Coordinates of C-alpha atoms (C1' of nucleotides) in Angstrom, one line a residue:
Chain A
X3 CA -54.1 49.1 23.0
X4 CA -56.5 46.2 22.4
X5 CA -55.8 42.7 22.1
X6 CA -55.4 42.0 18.7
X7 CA -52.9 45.1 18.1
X8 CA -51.0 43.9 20.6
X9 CA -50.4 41.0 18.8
X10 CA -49.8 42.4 15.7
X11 CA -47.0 44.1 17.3
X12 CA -45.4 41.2 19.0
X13 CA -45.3 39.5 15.6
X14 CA -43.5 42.4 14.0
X15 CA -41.4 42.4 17.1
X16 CA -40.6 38.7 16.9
X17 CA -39.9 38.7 12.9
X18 CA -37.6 41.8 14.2
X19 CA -35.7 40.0 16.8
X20 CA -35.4 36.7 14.8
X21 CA -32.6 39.1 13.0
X22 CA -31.6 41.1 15.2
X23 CA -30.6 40.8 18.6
X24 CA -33.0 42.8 20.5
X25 CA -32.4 43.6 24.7
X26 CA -35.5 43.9 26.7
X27 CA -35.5 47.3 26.8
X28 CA -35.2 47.8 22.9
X29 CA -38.3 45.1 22.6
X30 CA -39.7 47.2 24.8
X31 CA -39.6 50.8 23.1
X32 CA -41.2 48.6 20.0
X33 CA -44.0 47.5 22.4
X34 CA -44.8 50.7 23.4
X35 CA -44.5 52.3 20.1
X36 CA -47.3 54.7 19.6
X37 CA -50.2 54.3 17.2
X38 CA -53.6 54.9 15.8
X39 CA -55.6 52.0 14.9
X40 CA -57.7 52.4 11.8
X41 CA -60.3 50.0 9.6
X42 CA -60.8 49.8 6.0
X43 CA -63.0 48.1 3.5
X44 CA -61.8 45.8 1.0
X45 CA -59.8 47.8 -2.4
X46 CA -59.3 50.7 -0.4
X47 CA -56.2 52.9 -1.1
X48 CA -54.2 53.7 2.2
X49 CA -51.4 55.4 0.4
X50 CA -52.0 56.5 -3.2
X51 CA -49.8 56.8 -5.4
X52 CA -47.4 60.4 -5.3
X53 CA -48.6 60.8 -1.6
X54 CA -45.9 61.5 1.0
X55 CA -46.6 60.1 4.4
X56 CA -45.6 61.1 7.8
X57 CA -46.3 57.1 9.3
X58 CA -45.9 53.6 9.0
X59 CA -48.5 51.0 8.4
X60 CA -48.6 47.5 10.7
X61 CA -51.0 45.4 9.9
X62 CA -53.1 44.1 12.3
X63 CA -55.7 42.1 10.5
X64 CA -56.5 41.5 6.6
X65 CA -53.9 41.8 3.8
X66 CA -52.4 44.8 2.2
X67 CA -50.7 44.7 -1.3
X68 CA -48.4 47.6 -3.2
X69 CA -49.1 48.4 -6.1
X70 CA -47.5 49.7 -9.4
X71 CA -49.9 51.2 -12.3
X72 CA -49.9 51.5 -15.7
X73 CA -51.8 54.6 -17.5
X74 CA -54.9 52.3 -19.0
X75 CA -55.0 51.0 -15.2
X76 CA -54.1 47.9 -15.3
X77 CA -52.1 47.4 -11.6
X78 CA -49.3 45.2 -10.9
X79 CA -49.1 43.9 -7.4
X80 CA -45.5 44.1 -6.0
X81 CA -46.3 43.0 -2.6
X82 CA -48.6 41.6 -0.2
X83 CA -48.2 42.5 3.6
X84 CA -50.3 40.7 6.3
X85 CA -50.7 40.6 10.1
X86 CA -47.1 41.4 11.3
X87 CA -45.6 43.2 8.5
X88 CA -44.6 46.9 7.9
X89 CA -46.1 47.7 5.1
X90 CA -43.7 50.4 3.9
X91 CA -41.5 50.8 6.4
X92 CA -39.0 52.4 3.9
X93 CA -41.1 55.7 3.8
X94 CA -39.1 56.4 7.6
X95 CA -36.6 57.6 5.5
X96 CA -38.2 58.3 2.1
X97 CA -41.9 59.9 2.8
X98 CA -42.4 60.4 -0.8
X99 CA -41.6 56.4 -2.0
X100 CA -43.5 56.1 -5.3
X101 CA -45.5 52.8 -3.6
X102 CA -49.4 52.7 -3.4
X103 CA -50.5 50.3 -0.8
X104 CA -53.8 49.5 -0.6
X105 CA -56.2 47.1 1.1
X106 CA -57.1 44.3 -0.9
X107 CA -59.3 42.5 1.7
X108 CA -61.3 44.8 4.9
X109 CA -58.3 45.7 7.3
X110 CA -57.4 46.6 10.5
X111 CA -53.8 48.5 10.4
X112 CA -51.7 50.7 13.0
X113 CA -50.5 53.9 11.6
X114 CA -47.0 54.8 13.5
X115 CA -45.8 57.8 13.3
X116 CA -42.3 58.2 11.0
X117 CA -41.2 60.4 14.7
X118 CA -41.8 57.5 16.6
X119 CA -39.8 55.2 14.7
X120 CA -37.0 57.9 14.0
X121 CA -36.7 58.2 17.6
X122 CA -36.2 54.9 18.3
X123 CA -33.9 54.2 15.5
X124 CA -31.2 56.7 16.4
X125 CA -31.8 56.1 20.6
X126 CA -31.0 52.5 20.0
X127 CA -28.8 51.3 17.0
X128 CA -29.9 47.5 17.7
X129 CA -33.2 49.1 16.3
X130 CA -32.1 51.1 13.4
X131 CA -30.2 47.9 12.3
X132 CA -33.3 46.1 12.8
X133 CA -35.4 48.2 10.4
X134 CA -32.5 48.7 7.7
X135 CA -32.7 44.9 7.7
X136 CA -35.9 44.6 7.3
X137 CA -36.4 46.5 4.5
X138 CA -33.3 44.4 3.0
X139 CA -35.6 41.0 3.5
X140 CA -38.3 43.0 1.2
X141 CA -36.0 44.0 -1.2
X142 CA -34.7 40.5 -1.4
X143 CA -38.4 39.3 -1.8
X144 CA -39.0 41.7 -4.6
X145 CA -36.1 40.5 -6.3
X146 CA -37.4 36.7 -6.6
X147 CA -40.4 37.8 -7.2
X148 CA -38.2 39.7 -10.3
X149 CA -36.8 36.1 -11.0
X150 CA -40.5 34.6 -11.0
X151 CA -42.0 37.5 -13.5
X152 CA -39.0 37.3 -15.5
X153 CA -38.7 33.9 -16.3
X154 CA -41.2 31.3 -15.2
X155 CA -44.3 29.7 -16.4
X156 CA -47.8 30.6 -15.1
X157 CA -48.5 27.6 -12.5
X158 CA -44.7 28.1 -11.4
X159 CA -44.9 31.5 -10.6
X160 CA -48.8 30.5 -8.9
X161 CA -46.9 27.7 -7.4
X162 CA -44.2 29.8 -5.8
X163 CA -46.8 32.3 -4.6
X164 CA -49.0 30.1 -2.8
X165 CA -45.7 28.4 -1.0
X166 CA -44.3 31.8 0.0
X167 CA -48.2 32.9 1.6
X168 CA -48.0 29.7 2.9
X169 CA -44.9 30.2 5.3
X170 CA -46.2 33.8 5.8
X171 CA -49.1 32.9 7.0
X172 CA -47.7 30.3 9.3
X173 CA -45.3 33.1 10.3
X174 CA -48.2 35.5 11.1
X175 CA -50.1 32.7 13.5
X176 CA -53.2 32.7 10.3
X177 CA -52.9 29.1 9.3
X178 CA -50.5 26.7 8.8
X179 CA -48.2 26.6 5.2
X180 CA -50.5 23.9 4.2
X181 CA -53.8 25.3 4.9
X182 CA -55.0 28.7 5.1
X183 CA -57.3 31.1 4.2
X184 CA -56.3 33.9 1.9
X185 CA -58.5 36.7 1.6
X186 CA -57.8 37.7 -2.1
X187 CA -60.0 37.4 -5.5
X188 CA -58.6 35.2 -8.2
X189 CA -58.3 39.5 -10.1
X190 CA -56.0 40.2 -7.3
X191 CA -53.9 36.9 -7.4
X192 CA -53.7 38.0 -11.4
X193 CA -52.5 41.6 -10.6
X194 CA -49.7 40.1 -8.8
X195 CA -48.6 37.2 -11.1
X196 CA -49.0 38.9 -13.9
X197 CA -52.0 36.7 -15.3
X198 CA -55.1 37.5 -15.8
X199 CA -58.1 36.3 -13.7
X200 CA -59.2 34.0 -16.2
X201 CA -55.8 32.2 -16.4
X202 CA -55.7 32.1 -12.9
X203 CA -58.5 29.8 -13.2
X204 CA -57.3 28.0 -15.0
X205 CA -53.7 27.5 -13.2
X206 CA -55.7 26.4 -10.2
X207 CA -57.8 23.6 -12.4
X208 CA -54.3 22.6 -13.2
X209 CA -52.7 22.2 -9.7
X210 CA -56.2 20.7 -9.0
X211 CA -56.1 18.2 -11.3
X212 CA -52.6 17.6 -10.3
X213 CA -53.4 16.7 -7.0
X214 CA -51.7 19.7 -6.0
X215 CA -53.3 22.0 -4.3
X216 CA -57.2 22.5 -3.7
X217 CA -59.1 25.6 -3.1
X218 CA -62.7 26.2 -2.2
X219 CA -64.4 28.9 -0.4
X220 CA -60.5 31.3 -0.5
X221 CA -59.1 28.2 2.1
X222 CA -56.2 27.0 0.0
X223 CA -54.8 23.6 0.8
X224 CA -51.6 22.7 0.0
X225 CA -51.9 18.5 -0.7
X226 CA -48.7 18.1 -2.0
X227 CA -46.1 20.5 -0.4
X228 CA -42.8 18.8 -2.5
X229 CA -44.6 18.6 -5.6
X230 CA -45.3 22.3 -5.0
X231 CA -42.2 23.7 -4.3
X232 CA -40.6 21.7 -7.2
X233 CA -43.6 23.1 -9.5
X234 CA -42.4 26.6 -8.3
X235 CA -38.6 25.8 -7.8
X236 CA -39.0 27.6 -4.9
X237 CA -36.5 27.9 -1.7
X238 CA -37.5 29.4 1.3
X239 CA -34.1 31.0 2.0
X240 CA -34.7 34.2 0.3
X241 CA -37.2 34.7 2.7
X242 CA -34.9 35.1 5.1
X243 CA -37.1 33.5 8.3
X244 CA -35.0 33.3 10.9
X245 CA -31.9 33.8 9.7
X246 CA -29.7 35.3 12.4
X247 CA -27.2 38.0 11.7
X248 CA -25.5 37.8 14.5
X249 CA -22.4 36.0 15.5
X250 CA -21.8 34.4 12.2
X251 CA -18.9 33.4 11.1
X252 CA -17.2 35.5 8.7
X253 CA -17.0 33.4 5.6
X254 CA -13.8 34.6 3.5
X255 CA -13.5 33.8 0.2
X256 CA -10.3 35.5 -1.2
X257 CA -9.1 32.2 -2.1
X258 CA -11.7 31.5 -4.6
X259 CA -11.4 34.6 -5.9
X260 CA -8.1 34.9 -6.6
X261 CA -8.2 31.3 -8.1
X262 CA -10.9 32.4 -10.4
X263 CA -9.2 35.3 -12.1
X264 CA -9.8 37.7 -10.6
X265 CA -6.8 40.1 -9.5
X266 CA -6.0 42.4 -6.8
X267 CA -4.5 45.9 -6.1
X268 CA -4.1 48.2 -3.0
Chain B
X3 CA -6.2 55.7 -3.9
X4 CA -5.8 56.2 -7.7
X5 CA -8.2 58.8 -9.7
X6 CA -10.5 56.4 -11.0
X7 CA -11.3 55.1 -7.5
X8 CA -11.6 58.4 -5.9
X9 CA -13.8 59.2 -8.7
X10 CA -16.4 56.9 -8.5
X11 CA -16.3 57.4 -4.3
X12 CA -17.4 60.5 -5.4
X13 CA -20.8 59.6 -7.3
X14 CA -21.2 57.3 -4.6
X15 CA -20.9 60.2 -2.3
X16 CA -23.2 62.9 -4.6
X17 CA -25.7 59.9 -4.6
X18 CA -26.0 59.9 -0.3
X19 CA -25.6 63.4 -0.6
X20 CA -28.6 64.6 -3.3
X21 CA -30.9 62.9 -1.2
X22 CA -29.6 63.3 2.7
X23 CA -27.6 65.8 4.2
X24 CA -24.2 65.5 5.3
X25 CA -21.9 67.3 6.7
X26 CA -18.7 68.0 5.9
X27 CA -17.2 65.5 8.5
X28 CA -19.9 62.7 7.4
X29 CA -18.2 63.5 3.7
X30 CA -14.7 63.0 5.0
X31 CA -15.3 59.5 6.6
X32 CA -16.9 58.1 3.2
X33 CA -14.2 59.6 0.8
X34 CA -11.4 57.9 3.3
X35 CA -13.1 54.1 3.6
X36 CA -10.8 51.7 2.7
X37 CA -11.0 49.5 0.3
X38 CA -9.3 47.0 -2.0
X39 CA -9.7 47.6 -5.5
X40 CA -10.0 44.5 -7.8
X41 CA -10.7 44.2 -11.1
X42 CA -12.4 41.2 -13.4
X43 CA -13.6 39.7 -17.0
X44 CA -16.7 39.6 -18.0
X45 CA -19.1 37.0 -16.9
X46 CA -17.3 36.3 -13.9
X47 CA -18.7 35.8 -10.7
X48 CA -18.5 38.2 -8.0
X49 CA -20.3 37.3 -5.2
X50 CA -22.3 33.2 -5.6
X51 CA -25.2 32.4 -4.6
X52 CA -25.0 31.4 -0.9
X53 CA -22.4 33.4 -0.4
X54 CA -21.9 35.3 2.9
X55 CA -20.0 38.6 2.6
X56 CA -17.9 40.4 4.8
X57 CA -18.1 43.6 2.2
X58 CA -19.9 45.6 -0.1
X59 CA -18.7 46.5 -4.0
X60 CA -18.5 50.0 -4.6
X61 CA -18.1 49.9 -8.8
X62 CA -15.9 51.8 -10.6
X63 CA -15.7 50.8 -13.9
X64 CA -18.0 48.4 -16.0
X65 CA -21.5 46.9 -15.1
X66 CA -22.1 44.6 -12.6
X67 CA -25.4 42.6 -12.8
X68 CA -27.4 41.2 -10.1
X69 CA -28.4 37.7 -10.5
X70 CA -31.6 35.3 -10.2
X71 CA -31.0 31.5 -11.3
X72 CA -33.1 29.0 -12.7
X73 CA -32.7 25.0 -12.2
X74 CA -32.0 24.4 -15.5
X75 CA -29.4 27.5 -15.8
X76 CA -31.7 30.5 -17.0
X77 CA -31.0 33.5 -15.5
X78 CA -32.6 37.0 -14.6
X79 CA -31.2 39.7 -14.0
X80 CA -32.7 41.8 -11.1
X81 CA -30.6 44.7 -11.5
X82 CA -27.9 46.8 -13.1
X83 CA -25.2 48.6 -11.4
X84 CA -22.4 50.9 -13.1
X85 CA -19.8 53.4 -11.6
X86 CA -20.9 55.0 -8.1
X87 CA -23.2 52.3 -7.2
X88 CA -23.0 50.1 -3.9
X89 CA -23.9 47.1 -5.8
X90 CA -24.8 45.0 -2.5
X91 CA -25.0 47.7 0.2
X92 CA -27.6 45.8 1.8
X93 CA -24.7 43.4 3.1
X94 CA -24.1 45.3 5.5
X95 CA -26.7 44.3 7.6
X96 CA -27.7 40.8 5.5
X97 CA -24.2 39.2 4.6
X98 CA -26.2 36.0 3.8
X99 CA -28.5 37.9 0.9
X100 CA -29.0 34.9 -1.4
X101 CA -28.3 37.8 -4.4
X102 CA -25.6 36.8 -6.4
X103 CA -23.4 39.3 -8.6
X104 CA -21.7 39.0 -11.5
X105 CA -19.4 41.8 -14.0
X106 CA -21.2 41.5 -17.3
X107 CA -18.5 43.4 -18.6
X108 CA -14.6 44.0 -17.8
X109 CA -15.0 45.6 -14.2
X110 CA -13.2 47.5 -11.3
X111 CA -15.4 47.7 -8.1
X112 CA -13.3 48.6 -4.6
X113 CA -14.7 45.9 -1.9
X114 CA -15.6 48.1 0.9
X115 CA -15.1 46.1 4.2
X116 CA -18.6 45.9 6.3
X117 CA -16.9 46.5 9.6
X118 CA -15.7 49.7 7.8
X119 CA -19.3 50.6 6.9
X120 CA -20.7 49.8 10.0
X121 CA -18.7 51.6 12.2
X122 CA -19.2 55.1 10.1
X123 CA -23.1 54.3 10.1
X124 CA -22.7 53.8 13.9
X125 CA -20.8 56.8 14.4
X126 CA -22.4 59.0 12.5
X127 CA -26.6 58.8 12.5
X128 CA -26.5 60.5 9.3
X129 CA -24.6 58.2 7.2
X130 CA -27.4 54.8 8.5
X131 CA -29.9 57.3 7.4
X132 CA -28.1 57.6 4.1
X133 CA -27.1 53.9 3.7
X134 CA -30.5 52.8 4.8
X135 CA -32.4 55.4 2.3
X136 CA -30.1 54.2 -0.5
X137 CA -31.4 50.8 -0.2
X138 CA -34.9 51.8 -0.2
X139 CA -34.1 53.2 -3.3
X140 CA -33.0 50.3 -4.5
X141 CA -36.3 48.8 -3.7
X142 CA -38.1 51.4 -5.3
X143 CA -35.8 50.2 -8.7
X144 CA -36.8 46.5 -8.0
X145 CA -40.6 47.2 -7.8
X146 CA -40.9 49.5 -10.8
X147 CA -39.0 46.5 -12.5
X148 CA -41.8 44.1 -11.3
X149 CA -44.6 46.3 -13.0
X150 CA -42.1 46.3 -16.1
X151 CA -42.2 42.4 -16.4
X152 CA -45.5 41.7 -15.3
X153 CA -48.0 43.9 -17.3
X154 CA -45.5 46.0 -20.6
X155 CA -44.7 44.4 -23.6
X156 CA -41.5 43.7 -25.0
X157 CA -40.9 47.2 -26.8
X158 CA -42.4 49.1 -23.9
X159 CA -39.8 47.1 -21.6
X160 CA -36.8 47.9 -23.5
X161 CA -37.8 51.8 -23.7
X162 CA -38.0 51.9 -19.9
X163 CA -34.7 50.2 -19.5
X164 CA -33.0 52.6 -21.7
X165 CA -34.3 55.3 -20.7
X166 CA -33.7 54.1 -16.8
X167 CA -30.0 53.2 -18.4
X168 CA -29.6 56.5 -19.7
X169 CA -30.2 58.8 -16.5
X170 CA -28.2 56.0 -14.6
X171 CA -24.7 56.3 -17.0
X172 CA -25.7 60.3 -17.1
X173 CA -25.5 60.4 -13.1
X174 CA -22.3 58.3 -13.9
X175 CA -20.8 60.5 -15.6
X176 CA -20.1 58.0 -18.6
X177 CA -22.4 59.8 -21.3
X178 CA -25.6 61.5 -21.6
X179 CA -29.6 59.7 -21.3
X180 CA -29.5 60.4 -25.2
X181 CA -26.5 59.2 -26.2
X182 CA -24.7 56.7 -24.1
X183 CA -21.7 53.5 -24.4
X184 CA -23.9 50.4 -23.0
X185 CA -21.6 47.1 -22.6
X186 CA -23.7 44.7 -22.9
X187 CA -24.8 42.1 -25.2
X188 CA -28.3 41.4 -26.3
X189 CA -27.6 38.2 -24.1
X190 CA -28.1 40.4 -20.9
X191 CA -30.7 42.2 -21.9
X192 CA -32.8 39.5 -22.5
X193 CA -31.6 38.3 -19.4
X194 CA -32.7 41.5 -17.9
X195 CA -35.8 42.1 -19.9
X196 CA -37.6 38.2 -19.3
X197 CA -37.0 37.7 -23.3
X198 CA -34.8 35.9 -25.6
X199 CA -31.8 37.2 -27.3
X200 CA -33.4 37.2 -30.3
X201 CA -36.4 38.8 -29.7
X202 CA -34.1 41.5 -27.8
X203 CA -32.8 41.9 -31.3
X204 CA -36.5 42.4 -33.0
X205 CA -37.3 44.7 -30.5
X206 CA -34.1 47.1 -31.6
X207 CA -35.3 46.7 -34.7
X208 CA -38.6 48.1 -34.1
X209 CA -37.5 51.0 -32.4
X210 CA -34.7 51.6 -34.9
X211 CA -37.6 51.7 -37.6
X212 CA -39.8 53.7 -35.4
X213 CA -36.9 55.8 -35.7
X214 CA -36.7 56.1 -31.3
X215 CA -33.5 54.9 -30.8
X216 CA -30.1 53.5 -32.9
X217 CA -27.4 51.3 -32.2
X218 CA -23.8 51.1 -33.1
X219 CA -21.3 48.9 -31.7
X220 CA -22.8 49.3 -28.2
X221 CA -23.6 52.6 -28.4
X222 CA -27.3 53.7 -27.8
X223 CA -28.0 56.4 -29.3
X224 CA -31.8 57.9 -28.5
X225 CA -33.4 59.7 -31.0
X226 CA -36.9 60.3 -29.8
X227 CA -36.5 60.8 -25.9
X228 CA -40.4 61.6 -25.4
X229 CA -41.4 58.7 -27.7
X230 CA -39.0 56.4 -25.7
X231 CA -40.4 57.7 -22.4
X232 CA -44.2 57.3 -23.9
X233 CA -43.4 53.8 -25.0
X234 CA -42.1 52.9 -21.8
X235 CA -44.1 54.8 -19.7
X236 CA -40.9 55.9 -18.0
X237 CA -41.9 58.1 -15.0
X238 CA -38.4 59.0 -13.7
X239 CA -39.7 59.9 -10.2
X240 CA -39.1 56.5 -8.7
X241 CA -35.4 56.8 -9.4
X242 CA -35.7 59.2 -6.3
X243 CA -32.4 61.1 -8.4
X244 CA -32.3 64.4 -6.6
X245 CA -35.3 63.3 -4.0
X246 CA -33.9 65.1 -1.0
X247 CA -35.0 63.7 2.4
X248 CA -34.8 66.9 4.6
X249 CA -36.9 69.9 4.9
X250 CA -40.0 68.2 3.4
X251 CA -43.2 69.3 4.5
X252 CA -45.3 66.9 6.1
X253 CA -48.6 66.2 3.7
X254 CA -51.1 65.1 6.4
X255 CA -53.8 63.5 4.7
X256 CA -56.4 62.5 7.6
X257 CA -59.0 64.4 5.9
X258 CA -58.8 62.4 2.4
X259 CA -58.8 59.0 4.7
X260 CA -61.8 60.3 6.5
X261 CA -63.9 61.1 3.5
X262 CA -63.0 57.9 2.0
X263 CA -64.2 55.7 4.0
X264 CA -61.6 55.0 6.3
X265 CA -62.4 54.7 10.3
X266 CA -60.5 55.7 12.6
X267 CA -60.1 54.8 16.9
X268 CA -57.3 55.4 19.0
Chain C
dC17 C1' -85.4 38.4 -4.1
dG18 C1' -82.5 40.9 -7.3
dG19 C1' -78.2 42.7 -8.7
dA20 C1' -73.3 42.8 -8.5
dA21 C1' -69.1 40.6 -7.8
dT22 C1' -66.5 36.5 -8.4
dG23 C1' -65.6 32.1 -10.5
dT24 C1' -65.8 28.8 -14.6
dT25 C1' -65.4 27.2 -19.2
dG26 C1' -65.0 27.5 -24.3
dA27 C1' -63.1 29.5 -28.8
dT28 C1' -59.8 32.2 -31.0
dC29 C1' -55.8 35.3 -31.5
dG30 C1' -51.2 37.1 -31.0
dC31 C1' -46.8 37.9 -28.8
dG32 C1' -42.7 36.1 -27.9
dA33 C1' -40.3 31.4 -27.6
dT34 C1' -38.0 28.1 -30.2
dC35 C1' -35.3 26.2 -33.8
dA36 C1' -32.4 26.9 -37.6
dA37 C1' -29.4 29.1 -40.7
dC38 C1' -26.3 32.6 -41.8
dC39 C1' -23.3 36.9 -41.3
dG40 C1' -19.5 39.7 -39.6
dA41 C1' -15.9 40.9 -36.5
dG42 C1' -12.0 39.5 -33.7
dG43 C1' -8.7 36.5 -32.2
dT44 C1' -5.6 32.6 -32.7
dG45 C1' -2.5 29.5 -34.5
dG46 C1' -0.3 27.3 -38.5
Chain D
dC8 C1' -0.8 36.1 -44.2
dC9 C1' -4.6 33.4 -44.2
dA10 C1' -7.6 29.4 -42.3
dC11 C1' -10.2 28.7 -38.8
dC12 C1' -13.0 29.3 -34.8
dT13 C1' -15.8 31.6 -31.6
dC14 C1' -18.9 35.0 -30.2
dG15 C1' -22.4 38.2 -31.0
dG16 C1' -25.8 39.8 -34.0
dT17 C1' -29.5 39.2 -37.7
dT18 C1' -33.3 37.1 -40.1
dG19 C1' -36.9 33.5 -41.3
dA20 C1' -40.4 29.7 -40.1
dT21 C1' -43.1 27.7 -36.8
dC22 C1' -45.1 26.7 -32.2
dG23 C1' -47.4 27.3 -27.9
dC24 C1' -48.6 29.9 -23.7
dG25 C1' -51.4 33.0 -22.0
dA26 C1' -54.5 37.1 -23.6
dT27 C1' -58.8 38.2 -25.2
dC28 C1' -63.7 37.8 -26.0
dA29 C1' -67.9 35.8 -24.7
dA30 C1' -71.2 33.3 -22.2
dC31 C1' -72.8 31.4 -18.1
dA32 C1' -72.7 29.8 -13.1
dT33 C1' -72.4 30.8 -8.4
dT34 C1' -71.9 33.3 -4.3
dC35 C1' -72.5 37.2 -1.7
dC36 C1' -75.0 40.8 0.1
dG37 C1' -78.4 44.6 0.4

DNA sequence: CGGAATGTTGATCGCGATCAACCGAGGTGG
DNA sequence: CCACCTCGGTTGATCGCGATCAACATTCCG
């Protein structure tokens, strides 16, 4: 496999075994996971909506979002997925998972075959652990992202975004959390903030103006990174990078429980 | 372990079991987990934020919500769980989740230990399949919630909530999708919904008028089931209830990708 | 060079927030 | 038993964020 896949795979790999504790031999069924490389132009479905699938997308190069539609079309972003990431990993074990994905800027992905990863996952439980958790980090993703929809302003919610892209594109060796270029139209930054483009106009004016953030030319550049993540009240825990899951300590908290009404029965 | 508790070990196990096989053994080792059953008050913590976990909450009776905070105290609720639900399965393999959980009514869950669950999802291949494709479902659930609160109104919000609600206590056994007891106050939905309380209570009135649904002391009662799913543009496929997971054929789709404009190298 | 996609700015509108008052049911204590 | 209080629900008046509509600028690309 060329170059760049290769890399793709060792970031997966490493966001993998920054969880999980991976022996060489496990890291090395991932390396050698089979694969068939495949480019696509920019709004390009990959998986439409209804489809069942038989493999799993890495990204390689470019950024891949899934999507959620409404019947007059309008499309709500649920998550973006760049070098590094499964994009739908769950479909391993649910083929028919409602998600579109599609590429939002041209892409280079790695389509792995469900029996590959299958066959990994039950020869090694390290992996299958490893790929349960990962789709646990995503699921704790979409549920900020909940949290942002739900119940922030407009330049928080653009505020969170742009930190969270930030530390994902530092993660995925494209930039650093304070500068980098994201290859997304102001329409697609609305379909996932749940703005439209013209607001997100003006939410960047704001940030501008604010001495926040600048953009020009889809390089975004992050000026002020505290005033930013207070803007967005964001905290890069949920995000789970890095966090081990191995020999933690177990923290008990009976105590507070039973101190806090809450009673017990065998 | 009492009725009730067997009971909702039951759903729980109908839930793994619509959607992956098990055998008869696989059955036996879920229905004798142990567990301590515990019960609480409304608005009462379950698990804080930060928390780390050493098990999962199986409910039995009540609703437990899953939490999002604000700085300033708003919350959001990211998701509902009743009787039969693993409210934080993904523990398991992420004690550190920053979710938080909380009984928004009188509960009962049984806390499931994870060294229990792990060692039945090591044991048995079957059962990490299962565990791992009932959090994907639970993904699934968060996303569709995301296109909820970015891009439907208020009304069309609520309809997908109750009708989502309604399938859910129906699976639960604790009603039917028309006519179901909901314990909640207008307070959690809004929580739930990204509104206020008061405009929770407009948007009741609305349907109520539109003659779509009625409520009675916490009773919904649905009137108009296709009018509520039209509203909401409920589509209940992404609930995966009764998706099963084995014996699918495999929809290969190269062609489609080819003719789309999708290239392919190996 | 010409046309389409993307970005920018202004004017106006409407949904849902906010603030405020009140009602009704339960629960508690005098 | 009733006075009181609290919590949840209901309704009205007003406000403001972000949608919508419209026009134009700019960049990209064939």
């Amino acid at each position: 496999m060329p170059y760049s896949s290769n890399l793709a795979v060792q970031i997966f790999l490493d966001r993998l075994g920054s969880r999980t504790k991976l022996g060489s031999e496990e890291m090395d069924v991932i390396r050698s996971l089979p694969g068939q490389k495949i480019t696509a132009g920019g709004d390009r479905d990959l998986v439409r909506p209804g489809d069942s699938v038989d493999h799993a997308c890495l990204i390689v190069d470019g950024v891949v979002g899934r999507f959620g539609q409404m019947r007059d079309g309008r499309r709500q972003i649920t998550a973006f997925y760049v070098a590094g990431h499964m994009a739908n990993l769950q479909s391993v074990v649910f083929p028919s998972t409602g998600a579109s994905l599609q590429a939002l800027s041209p892409v280079t992905i790695i389509r792995m075959p469900h029996k590959a990863l299958k066959a990994a996952a039950a020869k090694y439980p390290a992996l299958a652990d490893a790929f349960w958790r990962e789709c646990a980090v995503d699921a704790c993703v979409l549920a900020q992202w909940i949290v942002n929809l739900g119940r922030k302003s407009a330049v928080a919610r653009m505020a969170h975004l742009l930190a969270e892209l930030g530390l994902r594109m530092e993660e995925a060796g494209l930039g650093t959390s304070h500068r980098y270029r994201l290859e997304l139209t102001q329409v697609h930054l609305g379909d996932a903030l749940g703005l439209t483009s013209v607001h997100v106009n003006r939410v960047f004016r704001q940030l501008r103006e604010a001495k926040v953030v600048t953009v020009s030319k889809r390089v975004i550049e992050i000026c002020d990174w505290n005033a930013l993540i207070s803007i967005g009240e964001f905290d890069r825990d949920y995000l789970h990078i890095d966090t081990k899951c191995w020999d933690l300590p177990s923290h008990r908290r009976e105590e507070n429980h039973a101190s806090s009404g809450i009673s017990m029965q065998m």
